[in-house]
Amino acid sequence: MISGTALRTDFGFLGFRCLEITRWVICGLIGFLTGLIACMIDIAVEKLAGYKYLAVKQNIEKYTELGGLSISLILWAVLNSAFVMLGSLAVAFLEPIAAGSGIPQIKCFLNGVKIPRVVRLKTLVIKVFGVICSVAGGLAVGKEGPMIHSGAVVAAGVSQGRSTSLKKDFKIFEYFRRDTEKRDFVSAGAAAGVSAAFGAPVGGVLFSLEEGASFWNQLLTWRIFFASMVSTFTLNFFLSIYHGKPGQLSSPGLINFGRFDSDVSSVFIVFRGVLGALFNIINYWLTIFRIRYIHRPCLQVMEAMLVAAVTATVSFAMIYFSNDCQPLGQDNTEEYPLQLFCADGEYNSMATAFFNTPERSVRSLFHNPPGTYNPVTLGVFTLAYFALAVWTYGLTVSAGVFIPSLLIGAAWGRLFGILLSFIASIWFCCVNLTGGIVRMTLSLTVILVEATGNVTYGFPIMLVLMTAKIVGDYFIEGRSRIPGLQSVPFLHWDAPPTSHWLTAREVMSSPVTCFNRVEKVGRIVDVLSNTSTNHNGFPVVSDTTENDEPGKICGLILRSQLIVLLKHKVFVERASSRLSQRRLQLKDFRDAYPRFPPIQSIHVSQDERECMMDLTEFMNPTPYTVPQETSLPRVFKLFRALGLRHLVVVDNENRVVGLVTRKDLARYHVGKDGLEELHLAQT
């Protein structure tokens, strides 16, 4: 916050109305561009995967008669590894932050944590290229998570009216160049990504509310819904043109429910929650192993290629040894039916599940008529794919876990429906594993209802998801543990339940580096150059006493503001001697946002170090403060509700005694031995 008449921007009623209209325009642009990117990813994956499976299919058909199917296996493994190698090389060597789905990073960004490079243009390019290669390479992954990350990056760029990566400033949307506005637009971008992935605008809004945004307001809801609607319409419109059916707009939902019964075995639901917890436990230890031993880029690429080759080998072996042959009817919708050792007019049912992209496999499980799969095929496929999905999630590739979890759950749900022969079909049990892994309830329910166009069984789906989440949470946290593994100060919704006995005095950082209202330039430069602390906010106090007691709080100033002041030489001596050409304006701070120059790039001469800087005009004169005896849960609520980064702790005389930051709060969590402390990164 910046005070002072020189830095104030006054808007009348008309000005604020124009700003509100501009926000809607920006949300529309975010939805449109996100839909375009989703369309491009869909078409690229469809084309590349189609070429690959067609080549492998023709090779298998050739060598089934001649013998030597090992050549087909090698071809499949090589093609998989080649695609994955390209995607992994781009992620590992060009932009490591593009690895994974990107959802945990976006959650942290919306939570108030500034993760470097997470919303840059380069990250978007690598993310899109990487997810195309990952899905086309046959990994047990989906493209839905990266679509959410892509939408967030688009929102962060469009809302600022410039590209810092391309060093191009369009001189528009300058008012929105601040953290609070940027977070709101990133929320809209994440929702647009969900909507583009599943054709679920309302689900996108609820996803941003439940899984993403930490700070919410009512006006934001409709703008996010508008962005989601535009994203869905854009994707449908361009896909309909690509498929030669302009004007026939329909939901791009991955699945459509057939007929299913709402009578679900509670034992089966609990088992799905346990399976989801098992997925997270195994992947948690895999992640720790990768952090310790597979941290070099070359090793990360080799692991990704190994998983791609193993995936092809396992898939080929399952198809080769399967004797589940089904008749190839006239209304068959299989994209790449494999006959292999089946009789003429039949195809291998196991190939329908393995010899496809995960999205098409989900469709086949939902739409293929009863009798298409036998129980052995479904059981073997689910176990094999579960193991592959656990190993795959966390590789240095751009990929998501949403569709693999749907696919595994769909297979188990269909198997359960077969075993309970008196039930026509219980396919909706696919959501159990998703709820057990990602721990989403309300938003996932709406996403599935919107994607399928069936609202009849919304309540049973919600019941299944809540049960799976509760069971999963009993054993282990969901994907929210990822920020902790990456030493990110992520704040959950509530403080740890056993932290009520802790006070601000015990969690605060002290002693605190403070500045006087009129401070010497040399001291400011020395403090900002100190790499051991790297503080981001500094309390401004009245002059300290002779006993070096802390002064009374007067305000708070940020590192970024001090850097801009040093860059423009805003010194008391220059102002009094009229050497300054103009007064500093709010635009100067917005132009420097978000990549403020490092202190090392600012030259301050020896004479300038002796000058003085008046911070009164630029500091926040009313920072939030708490007494030393304030409980940790209350401090936690202040951070969450107000979106704080710093909270000044004062004594009875309003003197600064400490400073609470996000890292001071995030390091506490409930472990096996009660309340434990984590070691978080200092940068």
XYZ file of C-alpha atoms in Angstrom:
683
model
C 0.000 0.000 0.000
C 1.260 3.477 -0.878
C -0.029 6.634 0.741
C 0.415 10.292 -0.024
C -1.291 12.696 -2.362
C 1.477 12.355 -4.946
C 0.742 8.685 -5.393
C -3.049 8.627 -5.214
C -5.214 7.889 -8.198
C -8.704 9.330 -7.886
C -11.578 7.806 -9.811
C -15.076 9.128 -10.065
C -18.162 6.970 -10.366
C -17.754 6.722 -14.134
C -14.128 5.723 -13.750
C -14.970 2.831 -11.468
C -17.732 1.683 -13.833
C -15.195 1.643 -16.662
C -12.846 -0.419 -14.505
C -15.595 -2.944 -13.822
C -16.405 -3.222 -17.533
C -12.694 -3.703 -18.227
C -12.608 -6.590 -15.751
C -15.395 -8.307 -17.676
C -13.573 -7.751 -20.965
C -10.395 -9.252 -19.530
C -12.306 -12.297 -18.252
C -13.777 -12.750 -21.730
C -10.307 -12.632 -23.294
C -9.044 -15.139 -20.721
C -11.863 -17.564 -21.543
C -11.375 -17.163 -25.303
C -7.605 -17.743 -25.251
C -7.888 -20.643 -22.793
C -10.466 -22.304 -25.057
C -8.139 -21.870 -28.049
C -5.249 -23.482 -26.199
C -7.441 -26.378 -25.069
C -8.619 -26.872 -28.662
C -5.035 -26.933 -29.893
C -4.023 -29.483 -27.270
C -7.013 -31.715 -28.113
C -6.306 -31.671 -31.841
C -2.545 -32.198 -31.431
C -3.017 -35.158 -29.058
C -5.658 -36.708 -31.307
C -3.443 -36.439 -34.384
C -0.170 -37.605 -32.831
C -1.741 -40.451 -30.846
C -3.696 -41.486 -33.951
C -0.561 -41.720 -36.074
C 1.224 -43.704 -33.370
C -1.543 -46.229 -32.712
C -2.208 -46.662 -36.431
C 1.459 -47.430 -37.094
C 1.652 -49.903 -34.199
C -1.678 -51.510 -35.192
C -0.528 -52.090 -38.762
C 2.752 -53.535 -37.494
C 0.968 -55.898 -35.075
C -1.394 -57.101 -37.796
C 1.571 -57.719 -40.098
C 3.654 -59.717 -37.614
C 0.703 -61.626 -36.114
C 0.667 -63.726 -39.277
C 4.399 -63.697 -40.011
C 5.615 -64.069 -36.428
C 7.999 -61.749 -34.631
C 5.618 -59.641 -32.538
C 8.639 -58.540 -30.511
C 9.308 -56.030 -33.308
C 5.870 -54.533 -32.690
C 6.654 -54.281 -28.973
C 9.940 -52.513 -29.703
C 8.207 -50.120 -32.106
C 5.552 -49.271 -29.508
C 8.152 -48.743 -26.771
C 10.383 -46.622 -29.013
C 7.527 -44.381 -30.133
C 6.354 -43.923 -26.542
C 9.861 -43.144 -25.329
C 10.516 -40.723 -28.193
C 7.426 -38.630 -27.461
C 8.053 -38.649 -23.711
C 11.745 -37.839 -24.189
C 10.892 -34.676 -26.122
C 8.411 -33.527 -23.505
C 10.671 -34.394 -20.579
C 13.704 -32.694 -22.134
C 11.728 -29.491 -22.558
C 10.518 -29.573 -18.941
C 13.747 -30.703 -17.267
C 16.157 -28.391 -19.102
C 14.029 -25.414 -20.154
C 11.351 -24.898 -17.464
C 11.191 -27.342 -14.519
C 8.218 -25.500 -12.988
C 6.118 -26.834 -15.923
C 6.351 -30.396 -14.540
C 3.237 -32.109 -13.230
C -0.287 -30.800 -13.486
C 0.525 -27.346 -12.136
C -2.535 -27.373 -9.867
C -0.525 -27.414 -6.582
C 1.555 -24.469 -7.823
C -1.539 -22.503 -8.842
C -3.119 -23.273 -5.461
C -0.025 -21.862 -3.780
C -0.106 -18.782 -6.020
C -3.751 -18.139 -5.149
C -2.909 -18.831 -1.514
C -0.572 -15.838 -1.579
C 2.751 -17.600 -2.189
C 4.892 -16.147 -4.961
C 6.452 -19.114 -6.740
C 9.050 -18.029 -9.322
C 8.171 -18.505 -13.037
C 4.854 -20.259 -12.336
C 2.773 -17.893 -14.522
C 5.275 -16.923 -17.208
C 4.836 -17.241 -20.966
C 7.746 -19.674 -21.226
C 6.051 -21.907 -18.655
C 2.867 -21.901 -20.743
C 4.682 -22.899 -23.939
C 6.581 -25.743 -22.239
C 3.448 -26.873 -20.394
C 1.403 -27.147 -23.605
C 4.194 -28.858 -25.541
C 4.975 -31.184 -22.643
C 1.408 -32.371 -22.052
C 0.932 -33.093 -25.771
C 4.057 -35.260 -25.741
C 3.108 -36.984 -22.460
C -0.387 -38.017 -23.555
C 0.709 -38.934 -27.078
C 3.562 -40.917 -25.497
C 1.082 -43.269 -23.839
C 1.798 -42.384 -20.216
C -0.919 -42.975 -17.620
C -1.680 -39.265 -17.432
C -4.318 -36.753 -18.483
C -4.234 -33.264 -19.960
C -6.894 -31.712 -17.714
C -4.570 -30.496 -14.927
C -2.189 -28.747 -17.352
C -5.200 -27.071 -18.969
C -5.978 -25.494 -15.593
C -2.383 -24.292 -15.253
C -2.453 -22.978 -18.832
C -5.598 -20.976 -18.130
C -3.980 -19.470 -15.051
C -0.887 -18.402 -17.028
C -3.077 -16.862 -19.738
C -4.982 -14.916 -17.081
C -1.805 -13.659 -15.421
C -0.477 -12.378 -18.744
C -3.641 -10.912 -20.265
C -4.658 -9.073 -17.104
C -1.336 -7.210 -16.967
C -1.538 -5.883 -20.521
C 2.067 -6.769 -21.268
C 4.578 -9.591 -21.555
C 7.684 -9.294 -19.434
C 9.148 -12.337 -21.201
C 8.834 -10.681 -24.622
C 9.568 -7.253 -23.112
C 6.451 -5.873 -24.766
C 4.179 -3.419 -22.963
C 0.823 -2.706 -24.639
C 0.097 0.157 -22.204
C -3.307 -1.277 -21.287
C -4.796 -2.663 -18.061
C -2.146 -0.819 -16.020
C -4.524 -0.420 -13.072
C -4.564 -4.203 -12.548
C -0.815 -4.541 -12.061
C -0.935 -5.578 -8.420
C -1.175 -8.846 -6.518
C -4.836 -8.726 -5.477
C -6.167 -8.040 -8.980
C -3.809 -10.548 -10.533
C -4.933 -13.292 -8.142
C -8.570 -12.672 -9.022
C -7.879 -13.034 -12.732
C -5.764 -16.149 -12.174
C -8.762 -17.655 -10.372
C -10.813 -16.958 -13.496
C -8.123 -18.554 -15.659
C -8.052 -21.715 -13.546
C -11.849 -21.968 -13.753
C -11.704 -21.460 -17.539
C -9.195 -24.320 -17.723
C -11.570 -26.638 -15.841
C -14.431 -25.574 -18.075
C -12.404 -26.196 -21.220
C -11.317 -29.607 -19.975
C -14.756 -30.904 -18.973
C -17.341 -28.542 -20.452
C -18.352 -27.587 -16.909
C -18.594 -23.804 -16.352
C -20.264 -24.080 -12.940
C -17.803 -26.796 -11.964
C -14.976 -24.468 -12.923
C -16.281 -21.760 -10.614
C -16.654 -24.214 -7.741
C -13.185 -25.646 -8.428
C -11.647 -22.193 -8.028
C -13.623 -21.710 -4.825
C -13.022 -25.145 -3.262
C -9.616 -26.163 -4.569
C -7.945 -22.986 -5.693
C -8.709 -19.514 -4.417
C -7.896 -18.610 -0.840
C -9.664 -15.231 -0.954
C -13.097 -14.811 -2.522
C -15.707 -12.129 -3.062
C -19.186 -12.194 -4.511
C -18.485 -9.922 -7.482
C -15.724 -12.266 -8.590
C -18.090 -15.236 -8.928
C -19.995 -13.974 -11.964
C -16.859 -12.828 -13.769
C -15.293 -16.249 -13.291
C -18.467 -17.930 -14.517
C -18.406 -15.678 -17.602
C -14.783 -16.658 -18.332
C -15.704 -20.336 -17.971
C -18.665 -20.000 -20.340
C -16.555 -18.238 -22.975
C -13.866 -20.912 -22.656
C -16.368 -23.751 -23.169
C -18.052 -22.027 -26.107
C -14.698 -21.276 -27.781
C -13.499 -24.865 -27.444
C -16.770 -26.320 -28.761
C -16.940 -23.852 -31.645
C -13.463 -24.517 -32.996
C -13.668 -28.282 -32.429
C -16.945 -28.379 -34.347
C -15.263 -26.558 -37.237
C -12.284 -28.933 -37.097
C -14.542 -31.986 -37.224
C -16.524 -30.501 -40.092
C -19.705 -29.872 -38.097
C -19.936 -26.087 -37.700
C -22.877 -24.985 -35.623
C -23.240 -28.314 -33.802
C -21.999 -27.238 -30.404
C -22.046 -29.791 -27.642
C -20.346 -30.325 -24.362
C -16.820 -31.689 -24.711
C -17.433 -33.818 -21.656
C -15.329 -36.933 -21.561
C -18.059 -39.194 -20.376
C -21.795 -39.722 -20.535
C -23.589 -41.884 -18.028
C -25.707 -44.642 -19.296
C -28.225 -46.220 -16.984
C -26.953 -46.855 -13.488
C -28.440 -47.726 -10.143
C -28.040 -45.625 -7.011
C -27.764 -48.602 -4.670
C -24.062 -48.633 -3.814
C -22.258 -50.922 -1.447
C -20.831 -48.910 1.433
C -17.996 -51.445 1.738
C -17.054 -50.796 -1.874
C -17.074 -47.014 -1.351
C -14.826 -47.319 1.701
C -12.487 -49.540 -0.312
C -12.226 -46.819 -2.959
C -11.198 -44.311 -0.297
C -8.560 -46.744 0.986
C -7.268 -47.257 -2.559
C -7.043 -43.493 -3.056
C -5.123 -43.176 0.215
C -2.790 -45.981 -0.921
C -2.144 -44.068 -4.159
C -1.139 -40.959 -2.187
C 1.011 -42.872 0.320
C 3.025 -44.684 -2.361
C 3.388 -41.538 -4.453
C 4.450 -39.564 -1.381
C 7.397 -41.869 -0.766
C 8.181 -41.947 -4.483
C 8.352 -38.155 -4.434
C 10.774 -38.196 -1.496
C 12.908 -40.761 -3.333
C 12.954 -38.580 -6.451
C 13.908 -35.474 -4.463
C 16.843 -37.304 -2.898
C 18.179 -39.402 -5.766
C 16.676 -38.278 -9.106
C 17.262 -34.541 -8.944
C 19.531 -34.175 -11.980
C 17.759 -33.288 -15.246
C 19.407 -36.094 -17.210
C 18.269 -38.683 -14.657
C 14.758 -37.240 -14.689
C 14.557 -37.594 -18.471
C 15.876 -41.160 -18.292
C 13.268 -42.088 -15.679
C 10.475 -40.644 -17.820
C 11.674 -42.617 -20.854
C 11.922 -45.774 -18.727
C 8.338 -45.378 -17.514
C 7.171 -44.826 -21.109
C 8.898 -47.989 -22.281
C 7.601 -50.015 -19.317
C 4.072 -48.708 -19.960
C 4.262 -49.922 -23.563
C 5.686 -53.282 -22.451
C 3.026 -53.856 -19.789
C 0.264 -52.828 -22.183
C 1.570 -55.147 -24.907
C 1.915 -58.052 -22.474
C -1.621 -57.597 -21.170
C -3.025 -57.540 -24.691
C -0.866 -60.477 -25.819
C -1.896 -62.824 -22.996
C -5.554 -61.781 -22.927
C -8.081 -64.160 -24.477
C -11.047 -61.824 -24.000
C -12.402 -61.635 -27.569
C -15.560 -59.695 -28.377
C -17.576 -59.593 -31.629
C -16.907 -56.604 -33.845
C -20.420 -55.345 -34.580
C -21.527 -52.879 -37.202
C -22.132 -50.190 -34.567
C -18.696 -50.680 -33.036
C -17.067 -47.398 -32.009
C -13.544 -48.660 -31.306
C -10.884 -46.374 -32.761
C -8.116 -48.955 -33.142
C -9.572 -52.485 -32.746
C -6.876 -55.171 -32.523
C -7.725 -58.702 -33.654
C -4.436 -60.318 -32.652
C -5.234 -64.006 -31.929
C -8.999 -63.560 -31.960
C -11.176 -65.117 -34.670
C -12.256 -63.163 -37.719
C -14.905 -60.592 -36.879
C -13.683 -60.270 -33.282
C -11.334 -57.897 -31.452
C -9.222 -58.065 -28.291
C -11.155 -56.420 -25.448
C -8.019 -55.729 -23.402
C -6.705 -53.634 -26.292
C -9.710 -51.332 -25.964
C -8.495 -50.282 -22.531
C -4.724 -50.171 -23.161
C -4.473 -49.343 -26.870
C -6.033 -45.883 -26.535
C -5.533 -42.501 -24.913
C -6.880 -42.425 -21.324
C -9.818 -40.211 -22.363
C -10.971 -42.673 -25.032
C -10.558 -45.562 -22.593
C -12.871 -43.777 -20.130
C -15.443 -43.299 -22.904
C -15.325 -46.985 -23.827
C -15.857 -48.046 -20.215
C -18.936 -45.843 -19.983
C -20.483 -46.318 -23.410
C -19.677 -49.852 -24.522
C -22.636 -52.206 -24.018
C -22.783 -54.871 -21.277
C -20.652 -57.916 -22.006
C -17.879 -55.925 -23.679
C -15.456 -56.750 -20.844
C -15.171 -59.831 -18.692
C -14.277 -59.521 -14.980
C -10.723 -60.850 -15.408
C -9.930 -58.239 -18.045
C -11.202 -55.407 -15.852
C -9.438 -56.672 -12.734
C -6.061 -57.155 -14.407
C -6.301 -53.837 -16.239
C -7.143 -51.918 -13.067
C -4.280 -53.365 -11.040
C -1.754 -52.826 -13.828
C -2.939 -49.311 -14.629
C -3.030 -48.375 -10.937
C 0.639 -49.334 -10.583
C 1.571 -47.427 -13.748
C -0.362 -44.334 -12.651
C 1.317 -44.300 -9.221
C 4.760 -44.534 -10.837
C 3.971 -41.973 -13.532
C 2.565 -39.200 -11.348
C 5.506 -37.074 -10.273
C 7.694 -37.610 -13.329
C 9.395 -34.592 -14.873
C 6.710 -34.247 -17.528
C 3.646 -32.044 -17.924
C 0.706 -34.225 -16.968
C -2.308 -34.534 -14.687
C -3.736 -37.283 -12.493
C -7.434 -36.509 -12.912
C -8.233 -38.725 -15.919
C -6.093 -41.699 -14.778
C -7.949 -41.724 -11.457
C -11.276 -41.603 -13.329
C -10.157 -44.451 -15.570
C -9.063 -46.681 -12.689
C -12.261 -45.973 -10.770
C -14.398 -46.543 -13.874
C -12.827 -49.953 -14.438
C -13.371 -50.972 -10.810
C -16.905 -49.615 -10.899
C -17.732 -51.619 -14.015
C -16.172 -54.723 -12.468
C -18.309 -54.229 -9.374
C -21.380 -53.851 -11.572
C -20.626 -57.152 -13.290
C -20.139 -58.949 -9.992
C -23.467 -57.651 -8.741
C -25.385 -59.166 -11.622
C -28.752 -58.054 -10.302
C -27.710 -54.401 -10.781
C -27.789 -53.154 -14.330
C -24.743 -50.944 -14.021
C -22.962 -48.930 -11.319
C -20.501 -47.055 -13.493
C -20.633 -43.830 -11.509
C -18.365 -45.438 -8.906
C -15.479 -44.135 -11.005
C -15.565 -40.948 -8.971
C -14.621 -42.832 -5.796
C -10.925 -43.040 -6.614
C -10.835 -39.442 -7.809
C -12.313 -38.314 -4.505
C -9.803 -40.481 -2.656
C -6.825 -38.995 -4.517
C -7.592 -35.325 -5.146
C -10.038 -34.944 -2.191
C -12.514 -32.729 -4.075
C -16.211 -33.087 -3.248
C -18.584 -30.320 -4.325
C -16.685 -29.139 -7.415
C -16.018 -32.679 -8.647
C -19.689 -33.569 -8.263
C -20.755 -30.608 -10.377
C -17.994 -31.251 -12.939
C -19.196 -34.830 -13.443
C -22.860 -33.833 -13.551
C -22.159 -31.103 -16.121
C -19.817 -33.261 -18.194
C -22.382 -36.052 -18.397
C -25.534 -33.958 -18.649
C -27.244 -36.090 -15.970
C -28.366 -34.454 -12.733
C -30.431 -37.390 -11.468
C -27.637 -38.961 -9.484
C -25.926 -35.826 -8.183
C -26.685 -36.745 -4.571
C -25.335 -40.334 -4.788
C -22.165 -39.029 -6.447
C -21.733 -36.486 -3.663
C -22.272 -39.217 -1.066
C -19.642 -41.408 -2.722
C -17.119 -38.557 -2.941
C -17.594 -37.485 0.666
C -17.163 -41.033 1.911
C -14.035 -41.581 -0.191
C -12.594 -38.253 1.001
C -13.282 -38.965 4.672
C -11.742 -42.428 4.441
C -8.754 -41.119 2.506
C -8.171 -38.248 4.950
C -8.173 -40.741 7.816
C -5.022 -42.374 6.436
C -3.130 -39.516 4.726
C -3.561 -36.034 3.319
C -4.325 -35.670 -0.375
C -2.254 -33.795 -2.902
C -2.097 -30.863 -0.472
C 1.058 -32.477 0.911
C 2.929 -31.590 -2.285
C 3.565 -27.934 -1.321
C 5.032 -29.145 1.974
C 7.407 -31.490 0.161
C 8.534 -28.573 -1.996
C 9.122 -26.378 1.095
C 6.367 -23.957 0.084
C 4.640 -22.009 2.911
C 1.112 -23.063 1.973
C -1.592 -22.126 4.476
C -4.517 -24.522 4.820
C -8.031 -23.414 5.681
C -7.540 -23.732 9.431
C -4.695 -23.730 11.914
C -3.537 -27.117 13.301
C -6.133 -28.290 15.859
C -3.604 -28.550 18.693
C -2.010 -25.121 18.173
C -4.289 -23.093 20.467
C -1.642 -22.993 23.190
C 0.881 -21.262 20.905
C 1.011 -17.440 20.880
C 2.352 -14.828 18.491
C 5.408 -14.395 20.738
C 6.385 -18.038 20.178
C 5.943 -18.148 16.406
C 7.167 -14.665 15.428
C 10.564 -13.860 13.967
C 12.725 -11.583 16.083
C 14.650 -9.370 16.311
C 13.023 -7.420 13.498
C 14.877 -5.291 10.984
C 13.148 -1.907 11.152
C 13.617 1.410 9.388
C 13.156 4.913 10.762
C 10.703 7.274 9.107
C 13.688 9.153 7.668
C 16.410 6.581 7.002
C 19.924 6.730 5.676
C 20.245 5.431 2.115
C 23.394 3.463 2.904
C 21.633 1.448 5.623
C 18.696 0.681 3.317
C 21.059 -0.605 0.629
C 22.975 -2.746 3.144
C 19.798 -4.292 4.543
C 18.381 -5.095 1.105
C 21.730 -6.553 -0.008
C 21.912 -8.922 2.962
C 21.333 -12.335 1.351
C 21.139 -14.162 4.680
C 17.773 -12.627 5.572
C 16.113 -11.647 2.283
C 13.199 -10.004 4.095
C 10.294 -8.735 2.016
C 8.637 -6.305 4.450
C 10.061 -3.904 7.027
C 8.251 -2.103 9.861
C 8.783 1.658 9.929
C 9.198 2.990 13.464
C 9.750 6.220 15.267
C 13.366 6.925 16.154
C 14.849 4.375 18.537
C 15.761 5.417 22.051
C 19.252 5.679 23.518
C 18.871 2.190 25.030
C 18.309 0.731 21.550
C 14.759 -0.163 22.476
C 12.473 -0.777 19.481
C 10.547 2.248 18.316
C 6.794 2.556 18.098
C 5.202 1.261 14.921
C 4.481 3.936 12.311
C 3.948 1.858 9.178
C 5.205 -0.931 6.929
C 7.154 -0.712 3.669
C 7.931 -3.472 1.168
C 11.244 -4.430 -0.398
C 9.820 -3.796 -3.862
C 8.847 -0.235 -2.898
C 12.295 0.495 -1.505
C 13.929 -0.777 -4.701
C 11.766 1.531 -6.830
C 12.617 4.468 -4.536
C 16.347 3.723 -4.833
C 16.075 3.308 -8.594
C 14.488 6.756 -8.959
C 16.827 8.356 -6.372
C 14.005 9.620 -4.171
C 16.291 11.256 -1.608
C 15.557 14.139 0.731
C 18.590 16.100 -0.498
C 17.592 15.817 -4.161
C 14.061 16.989 -3.415
C 15.239 20.012 -1.422
C 17.739 20.985 -4.123
C 15.123 20.445 -6.855
C 17.281 17.889 -8.660
C 14.317 15.578 -9.031
C 12.613 16.091 -12.405
C 9.181 14.960 -11.213
C 7.457 13.424 -8.241
C 7.150 9.669 -8.107
C 3.797 8.380 -9.315
C 1.859 5.190 -8.776
C 2.519 4.313 -12.424
C 6.233 3.957 -11.622
C 5.484 1.147 -9.201
C 3.052 -0.543 -11.596
C 5.558 -0.412 -14.441
C 8.112 -2.243 -12.290
C 5.574 -4.917 -11.229
C 5.949 -7.930 -11.014
C 9.657 -8.339 -11.798
C 11.235 -5.681 -9.652
C 14.962 -5.250 -10.365
C 17.394 -6.871 -7.900
C 19.172 -4.586 -5.497
C 22.499 -5.535 -7.100
C 21.432 -3.848 -10.363
C 20.906 -0.458 -8.708
C 24.016 1.705 -8.494
C 24.305 3.900 -5.423
C 27.402 6.073 -5.174
C 29.294 6.699 -1.965
C 27.928 10.221 -1.759
C 24.372 8.969 -2.274
C 24.813 6.490 0.565
C 25.090 9.471 2.922
C 21.762 10.877 1.748
C 18.492 10.411 3.611
C 15.209 8.899 2.392
C 11.828 9.910 3.789
C 9.621 6.795 3.886
C 6.544 8.519 5.318
C 4.933 9.226 1.968
C 5.375 5.700 0.602
C 4.806 3.356 3.549
C 1.544 1.743 4.588
C 0.654 3.913 7.606
C -1.906 1.434 9.009
C -0.364 -2.064 8.974
C -2.111 -4.898 10.778
C -0.699 -5.558 14.248
C -1.392 -8.013 17.067
C -0.336 -8.169 20.732
C 2.249 -10.715 21.814
C -0.342 -12.879 23.572
C -2.520 -13.424 20.501
C -3.147 -17.144 19.926
C -1.823 -18.848 16.799
C -5.314 -19.791 15.487
C -6.344 -16.123 15.598
C -3.147 -15.069 13.817
C -3.803 -17.815 11.276
C -7.335 -16.540 10.604
C -6.042 -13.020 10.042
C -3.619 -14.261 7.400
C -6.259 -16.350 5.638
C -9.119 -13.867 5.782
C -7.122 -10.762 4.859
C -4.522 -12.297 2.567
C -1.619 -10.987 4.647
C 2.073 -11.562 4.060
C 3.302 -9.757 7.180
C 1.817 -9.225 10.614
C 3.614 -6.954 13.079
C 3.709 -8.065 16.724
C 3.757 -5.207 19.255
C 3.977 -4.861 23.018
C 1.698 -2.900 25.335
C 3.342 0.387 24.284
C 2.913 -0.354 20.575
C 6.627 -1.043 20.111
C 7.702 -3.587 17.492
C 8.885 -6.825 19.082
C 8.447 -9.299 16.222
C 7.092 -10.044 12.768
C 4.956 -13.016 11.708
C 5.203 -14.201 8.090
C 3.606 -17.053 6.174
C 6.647 -19.243 6.815
C 6.291 -18.792 10.552
C 2.749 -20.194 10.352
C 3.155 -22.832 7.628
C 5.920 -24.678 9.437
C 3.460 -26.043 12.011
C 1.448 -29.150 11.200
C -0.020 -32.117 13.023
C 2.150 -35.232 12.776
C 2.316 -38.630 14.428
C 3.787 -37.113 17.584
C 1.413 -34.157 17.777
C 2.319 -30.657 16.632
C 5.516 -30.724 14.556
C 7.639 -28.124 12.781
C 8.669 -28.280 9.129
C 11.843 -26.821 7.652
C 10.790 -24.500 4.855
C 12.925 -22.939 2.147
C 14.222 -19.453 2.803
C 13.621 -18.159 -0.749
